[in-house]
mmCIF file with all atom_site columns, C-alpha atoms in Angstrom:
data_model
loop_
_atom_site.group_PDB
_atom_site.id
_atom_site.type_symbol
_atom_site.label_atom_id
_atom_site.label_alt_id
_atom_site.label_comp_id
_atom_site.label_asym_id
_atom_site.label_entity_id
_atom_site.label_seq_id
_atom_site.pdbx_PDB_ins_code
_atom_site.Cartn_x
_atom_site.Cartn_y
_atom_site.Cartn_z
_atom_site.occupancy
_atom_site.B_iso_or_equiv
_atom_site.pdbx_formal_charge
_atom_site.auth_seq_id
_atom_site.auth_comp_id
_atom_site.auth_asym_id
_atom_site.auth_atom_id
_atom_site.pdbx_PDB_model_num
ATOM 1   C CA . MET A 1 1   ? 6.324   -19.633 8.166   1.00 0.00 ? 1   MET A CA 1
ATOM 2   C CA . ALA A 1 2   ? 9.590   -17.685 8.566   1.00 0.00 ? 2   ALA A CA 1
ATOM 3   C CA . THR A 1 3   ? 10.065  -14.270 7.051   1.00 0.00 ? 3   THR A CA 1
ATOM 4   C CA . ILE A 1 4   ? 12.926  -13.935 4.584   1.00 0.00 ? 4   ILE A CA 1
ATOM 5   C CA . VAL A 1 5   ? 14.672  -10.654 5.040   1.00 0.00 ? 5   VAL A CA 1
ATOM 6   C CA . GLY A 1 6   ? 14.461  -8.651  1.803   1.00 0.00 ? 6   GLY A CA 1
ATOM 7   C CA . ALA A 1 7   ? 11.684  -10.740 0.183   1.00 0.00 ? 7   ALA A CA 1
ATOM 8   C CA . TYR A 1 8   ? 8.028   -9.990  0.234   1.00 0.00 ? 8   TYR A CA 1
ATOM 9   C CA . GLY A 1 9   ? 6.023   -12.547 2.271   1.00 0.00 ? 9   GLY A CA 1
ATOM 10  C CA . ALA A 1 10  ? 2.828   -14.306 1.340   1.00 0.00 ? 10  ALA A CA 1
ATOM 11  C CA . ILE A 1 11  ? -0.414  -12.426 0.560   1.00 0.00 ? 11  ILE A CA 1
ATOM 12  C CA . THR A 1 12  ? -2.759  -12.411 3.517   1.00 0.00 ? 12  THR A CA 1
ATOM 13  C CA . ASP A 1 13  ? -5.972  -10.722 4.558   1.00 0.00 ? 13  ASP A CA 1
ATOM 14  C CA . ALA A 1 14  ? -5.599  -7.140  5.765   1.00 0.00 ? 14  ALA A CA 1
ATOM 15  C CA . THR A 1 15  ? -5.560  -6.546  9.476   1.00 0.00 ? 15  THR A CA 1
ATOM 16  C CA . LYS A 1 16  ? -6.359  -3.566  11.730  1.00 0.00 ? 16  LYS A CA 1
ATOM 17  C CA . GLU A 1 17  ? -2.639  -2.692  11.540  1.00 0.00 ? 17  GLU A CA 1
ATOM 18  C CA . THR A 1 18  ? -2.672  -2.485  7.732   1.00 0.00 ? 18  THR A CA 1
ATOM 19  C CA . GLN A 1 19  ? -5.908  -0.448  7.766   1.00 0.00 ? 19  GLN A CA 1
ATOM 20  C CA . ASP A 1 20  ? -4.337  1.888   10.278  1.00 0.00 ? 20  ASP A CA 1
ATOM 21  C CA . LEU A 1 21  ? -1.272  2.363   7.972   1.00 0.00 ? 21  LEU A CA 1
ATOM 22  C CA . CYS A 1 22  ? -3.622  3.137   5.080   1.00 0.00 ? 22  CYS A CA 1
ATOM 23  C CA . HIS A 1 23  ? -5.408  5.821   7.111   1.00 0.00 ? 23  HIS A CA 1
ATOM 24  C CA . GLN A 1 24  ? -2.067  7.395   8.001   1.00 0.00 ? 24  GLN A CA 1
ATOM 25  C CA . VAL A 1 25  ? -1.155  7.814   4.286   1.00 0.00 ? 25  VAL A CA 1
ATOM 26  C CA . LYS A 1 26  ? -4.601  8.452   2.795   1.00 0.00 ? 26  LYS A CA 1
ATOM 27  C CA . THR A 1 27  ? -4.011  12.207  2.392   1.00 0.00 ? 27  THR A CA 1
ATOM 28  C CA . GLN A 1 28  ? -0.688  11.547  0.615   1.00 0.00 ? 28  GLN A CA 1
ATOM 29  C CA . VAL A 1 29  ? -2.395  9.012   -1.645  1.00 0.00 ? 29  VAL A CA 1
ATOM 30  C CA . GLU A 1 30  ? -5.154  11.482  -2.549  1.00 0.00 ? 30  GLU A CA 1
ATOM 31  C CA . LYS A 1 31  ? -2.548  14.148  -3.292  1.00 0.00 ? 31  LYS A CA 1
ATOM 32  C CA . LYS A 1 32  ? -0.581  11.808  -5.577  1.00 0.00 ? 32  LYS A CA 1
ATOM 33  C CA . THR A 1 33  ? -3.569  10.435  -7.454  1.00 0.00 ? 33  THR A CA 1
ATOM 34  C CA . GLY A 1 34  ? -5.681  13.585  -7.570  1.00 0.00 ? 34  GLY A CA 1
ATOM 35  C CA . ALA A 1 35  ? -8.648  11.629  -6.260  1.00 0.00 ? 35  ALA A CA 1
ATOM 36  C CA . ASN A 1 36  ? -10.803 11.905  -3.107  1.00 0.00 ? 36  ASN A CA 1
ATOM 37  C CA . TYR A 1 37  ? -11.604 8.503   -1.770  1.00 0.00 ? 37  TYR A CA 1
ATOM 38  C CA . VAL A 1 38  ? -14.811 8.039   0.273   1.00 0.00 ? 38  VAL A CA 1
ATOM 39  C CA . GLU A 1 39  ? -14.030 4.291   0.601   1.00 0.00 ? 39  GLU A CA 1
ATOM 40  C CA . PHE A 1 40  ? -10.440 3.409   1.490   1.00 0.00 ? 40  PHE A CA 1
ATOM 41  C CA . LYS A 1 41  ? -10.377 -0.136  2.842   1.00 0.00 ? 41  LYS A CA 1
ATOM 42  C CA . ALA A 1 42  ? -7.308  -2.407  3.008   1.00 0.00 ? 42  ALA A CA 1
ATOM 43  C CA . VAL A 1 43  ? -8.253  -5.882  1.753   1.00 0.00 ? 43  VAL A CA 1
ATOM 44  C CA . LYS A 1 44  ? -4.985  -7.811  1.245   1.00 0.00 ? 44  LYS A CA 1
ATOM 45  C CA . TYR A 1 45  ? -1.334  -7.152  1.976   1.00 0.00 ? 45  TYR A CA 1
ATOM 46  C CA . ARG A 1 46  ? 2.147   -8.609  2.048   1.00 0.00 ? 46  ARG A CA 1
ATOM 47  C CA . SER A 1 47  ? 5.218   -7.220  3.779   1.00 0.00 ? 47  SER A CA 1
ATOM 48  C CA . GLN A 1 48  ? 8.944   -7.033  3.284   1.00 0.00 ? 48  GLN A CA 1
ATOM 49  C CA . VAL A 1 49  ? 11.455  -6.712  6.103   1.00 0.00 ? 49  VAL A CA 1
ATOM 50  C CA . VAL A 1 50  ? 14.258  -4.250  5.226   1.00 0.00 ? 50  VAL A CA 1
ATOM 51  C CA . ALA A 1 51  ? 15.625  -1.430  7.536   1.00 0.00 ? 51  ALA A CA 1
ATOM 52  C CA . GLY A 1 52  ? 12.004  -1.296  8.686   1.00 0.00 ? 52  GLY A CA 1
ATOM 53  C CA . THR A 1 53  ? 9.036   -2.822  6.925   1.00 0.00 ? 53  THR A CA 1
ATOM 54  C CA . ASN A 1 54  ? 7.496   -2.268  3.459   1.00 0.00 ? 54  ASN A CA 1
ATOM 55  C CA . PHE A 1 55  ? 3.830   -3.037  3.289   1.00 0.00 ? 55  PHE A CA 1
ATOM 56  C CA . LEU A 1 56  ? 2.347   -3.776  -0.155  1.00 0.00 ? 56  LEU A CA 1
ATOM 57  C CA . ILE A 1 57  ? -1.390  -3.214  0.330   1.00 0.00 ? 57  ILE A CA 1
ATOM 58  C CA . LYS A 1 58  ? -4.390  -3.688  -1.923  1.00 0.00 ? 58  LYS A CA 1
ATOM 59  C CA . VAL A 1 59  ? -6.949  -1.008  -1.111  1.00 0.00 ? 59  VAL A CA 1
ATOM 60  C CA . HIS A 1 60  ? -10.616 -0.978  -2.161  1.00 0.00 ? 60  HIS A CA 1
ATOM 61  C CA . VAL A 1 61  ? -11.552 2.570   -3.155  1.00 0.00 ? 61  VAL A CA 1
ATOM 62  C CA . GLY A 1 62  ? -15.165 2.019   -4.318  1.00 0.00 ? 62  GLY A CA 1
ATOM 63  C CA . GLY A 1 63  ? -17.085 0.035   -6.833  1.00 0.00 ? 63  GLY A CA 1
ATOM 64  C CA . ALA A 1 64  ? -14.752 -2.243  -8.793  1.00 0.00 ? 64  ALA A CA 1
ATOM 65  C CA . ASN A 1 65  ? -11.830 0.146   -8.166  1.00 0.00 ? 65  ASN A CA 1
ATOM 66  C CA . TYR A 1 66  ? -8.666  -0.767  -6.269  1.00 0.00 ? 66  TYR A CA 1
ATOM 67  C CA . ILE A 1 67  ? -5.208  0.704   -5.764  1.00 0.00 ? 67  ILE A CA 1
ATOM 68  C CA . HIS A 1 68  ? -1.981  -0.793  -4.563  1.00 0.00 ? 68  HIS A CA 1
ATOM 69  C CA . LEU A 1 69  ? 0.151   1.076   -2.051  1.00 0.00 ? 69  LEU A CA 1
ATOM 70  C CA . ILE A 1 70  ? 3.668   0.637   -0.783  1.00 0.00 ? 70  ILE A CA 1
ATOM 71  C CA . VAL A 1 71  ? 3.855   2.007   2.704   1.00 0.00 ? 71  VAL A CA 1
ATOM 72  C CA . PHE A 1 72  ? 7.135   2.029   4.651   1.00 0.00 ? 72  PHE A CA 1
ATOM 73  C CA . ARG A 1 73  ? 7.321   1.918   8.477   1.00 0.00 ? 73  ARG A CA 1
ATOM 74  C CA . ALA A 1 74  ? 10.691  2.710   9.956   1.00 0.00 ? 74  ALA A CA 1
ATOM 75  C CA . LEU A 1 75  ? 12.015  0.665   12.868  1.00 0.00 ? 75  LEU A CA 1
ATOM 76  C CA . PRO A 1 76  ? 10.999  1.790   16.313  1.00 0.00 ? 76  PRO A CA 1
ATOM 77  C CA . CYS A 1 77  ? 14.625  2.741   17.105  1.00 0.00 ? 77  CYS A CA 1
ATOM 78  C CA . ASN A 1 78  ? 14.439  5.089   14.082  1.00 0.00 ? 78  ASN A CA 1
ATOM 79  C CA . GLY A 1 79  ? 11.201  6.710   15.193  1.00 0.00 ? 79  GLY A CA 1
ATOM 80  C CA . GLY A 1 80  ? 8.733   4.287   13.568  1.00 0.00 ? 80  GLY A CA 1
ATOM 81  C CA . LYS A 1 81  ? 7.661   6.888   11.009  1.00 0.00 ? 81  LYS A CA 1
ATOM 82  C CA . VAL A 1 82  ? 5.098   5.787   8.394   1.00 0.00 ? 82  VAL A CA 1
ATOM 83  C CA . SER A 1 83  ? 5.421   7.108   4.806   1.00 0.00 ? 83  SER A CA 1
ATOM 84  C CA . LEU A 1 84  ? 3.958   6.400   1.396   1.00 0.00 ? 84  LEU A CA 1
ATOM 85  C CA . THR A 1 85  ? 6.509   5.090   -1.053  1.00 0.00 ? 85  THR A CA 1
ATOM 86  C CA . ASN A 1 86  ? 4.418   4.460   -4.140  1.00 0.00 ? 86  ASN A CA 1
ATOM 87  C CA . VAL A 1 87  ? 0.927   4.109   -5.512  1.00 0.00 ? 87  VAL A CA 1
ATOM 88  C CA . LYS A 1 88  ? -0.342  2.089   -8.460  1.00 0.00 ? 88  LYS A CA 1
ATOM 89  C CA . SER A 1 89  ? -3.864  3.068   -9.556  1.00 0.00 ? 89  SER A CA 1
ATOM 90  C CA . HIS A 1 90  ? -6.414  1.426   -11.825 1.00 0.00 ? 90  HIS A CA 1
ATOM 91  C CA . GLN A 1 91  ? -6.200  -2.005  -10.224 1.00 0.00 ? 91  GLN A CA 1
ATOM 92  C CA . THR A 1 92  ? -9.007  -4.591  -9.814  1.00 0.00 ? 92  THR A CA 1
ATOM 93  C CA . LYS A 1 93  ? -9.936  -7.096  -7.243  1.00 0.00 ? 93  LYS A CA 1
ATOM 94  C CA . ASP A 1 94  ? -8.012  -9.753  -9.207  1.00 0.00 ? 94  ASP A CA 1
ATOM 95  C CA . SER A 1 95  ? -4.917  -7.629  -9.998  1.00 0.00 ? 95  SER A CA 1
ATOM 96  C CA . PRO A 1 96  ? -1.846  -9.476  -8.672  1.00 0.00 ? 96  PRO A CA 1
ATOM 97  C CA . LEU A 1 97  ? -0.341  -7.845  -5.577  1.00 0.00 ? 97  LEU A CA 1
ATOM 98  C CA . GLN A 1 98  ? 3.232   -7.622  -6.879  1.00 0.00 ? 98  GLN A CA 1
ATOM 99  C CA . PRO A 1 99  ? 6.048   -5.184  -6.058  1.00 0.00 ? 99  PRO A CA 1
ATOM 100 C CA . ILE A 1 100 ? 5.619   -1.845  -7.845  1.00 0.00 ? 100 ILE A CA 1
ATOM 101 C CA . ASP A 1 101 ? 8.364   -0.917  -10.194 1.00 0.00 ? 101 ASP A CA 1
ATOM 102 C CA . GLN A 1 102 ? 9.889   2.171   -8.657  1.00 0.00 ? 102 GLN A CA 1
ATOM 103 C CA . SER A 1 103 ? 11.359  3.343   -11.998 1.00 0.00 ? 103 SER A CA 1
ATOM 104 C CA . GLN A 1 104 ? 7.979   3.892   -13.636 1.00 0.00 ? 104 GLN A CA 1
ATOM 105 C CA . ASN A 1 105 ? 5.304   6.434   -12.844 1.00 0.00 ? 105 ASN A CA 1
ATOM 106 C CA . GLN A 1 106 ? 2.540   4.289   -11.594 1.00 0.00 ? 106 GLN A CA 1
ATOM 107 C CA . ILE A 1 107 ? 0.005   7.068   -10.959 1.00 0.00 ? 107 ILE A CA 1
ATOM 108 C CA . GLN A 1 108 ? -2.537  8.190   -13.493 1.00 0.00 ? 108 GLN A CA 1
ATOM 109 C CA . GLN A 1 109 ? -4.705  11.122  -12.588 1.00 0.00 ? 109 GLN A CA 1
ATOM 110 C CA . LYS A 1 110 ? -8.295  10.038  -12.250 1.00 0.00 ? 110 LYS A CA 1
ATOM 111 C CA . HIS A 1 111 ? -11.123 11.201  -10.036 1.00 0.00 ? 111 HIS A CA 1
ATOM 112 C CA . ILE A 1 112 ? -13.219 8.426   -8.597  1.00 0.00 ? 112 ILE A CA 1
#
């Protein structure tokens, strides 16, 4: 299936690549959410090709708790830097993996 530039692709199972991206931004996520995550496992993701790639990732953080992350990876010609764009906390296994509205504060302080 071809990727449509600017649109998020289909939801697929997480890969080693998406888990690696999660590990790279875990400290930033913990700082934004105010939580310390013992478990931090990518389970599903979808991507969006822009001037780099946005990864929308569902992460299991223990028990019935999940969070959604948007992680941006710049193009290799621009250094390939990975950065956290947004976090949506208080998600479940069944929460739809949809783009996070950038205009709203999606983070609620909660220690897990």
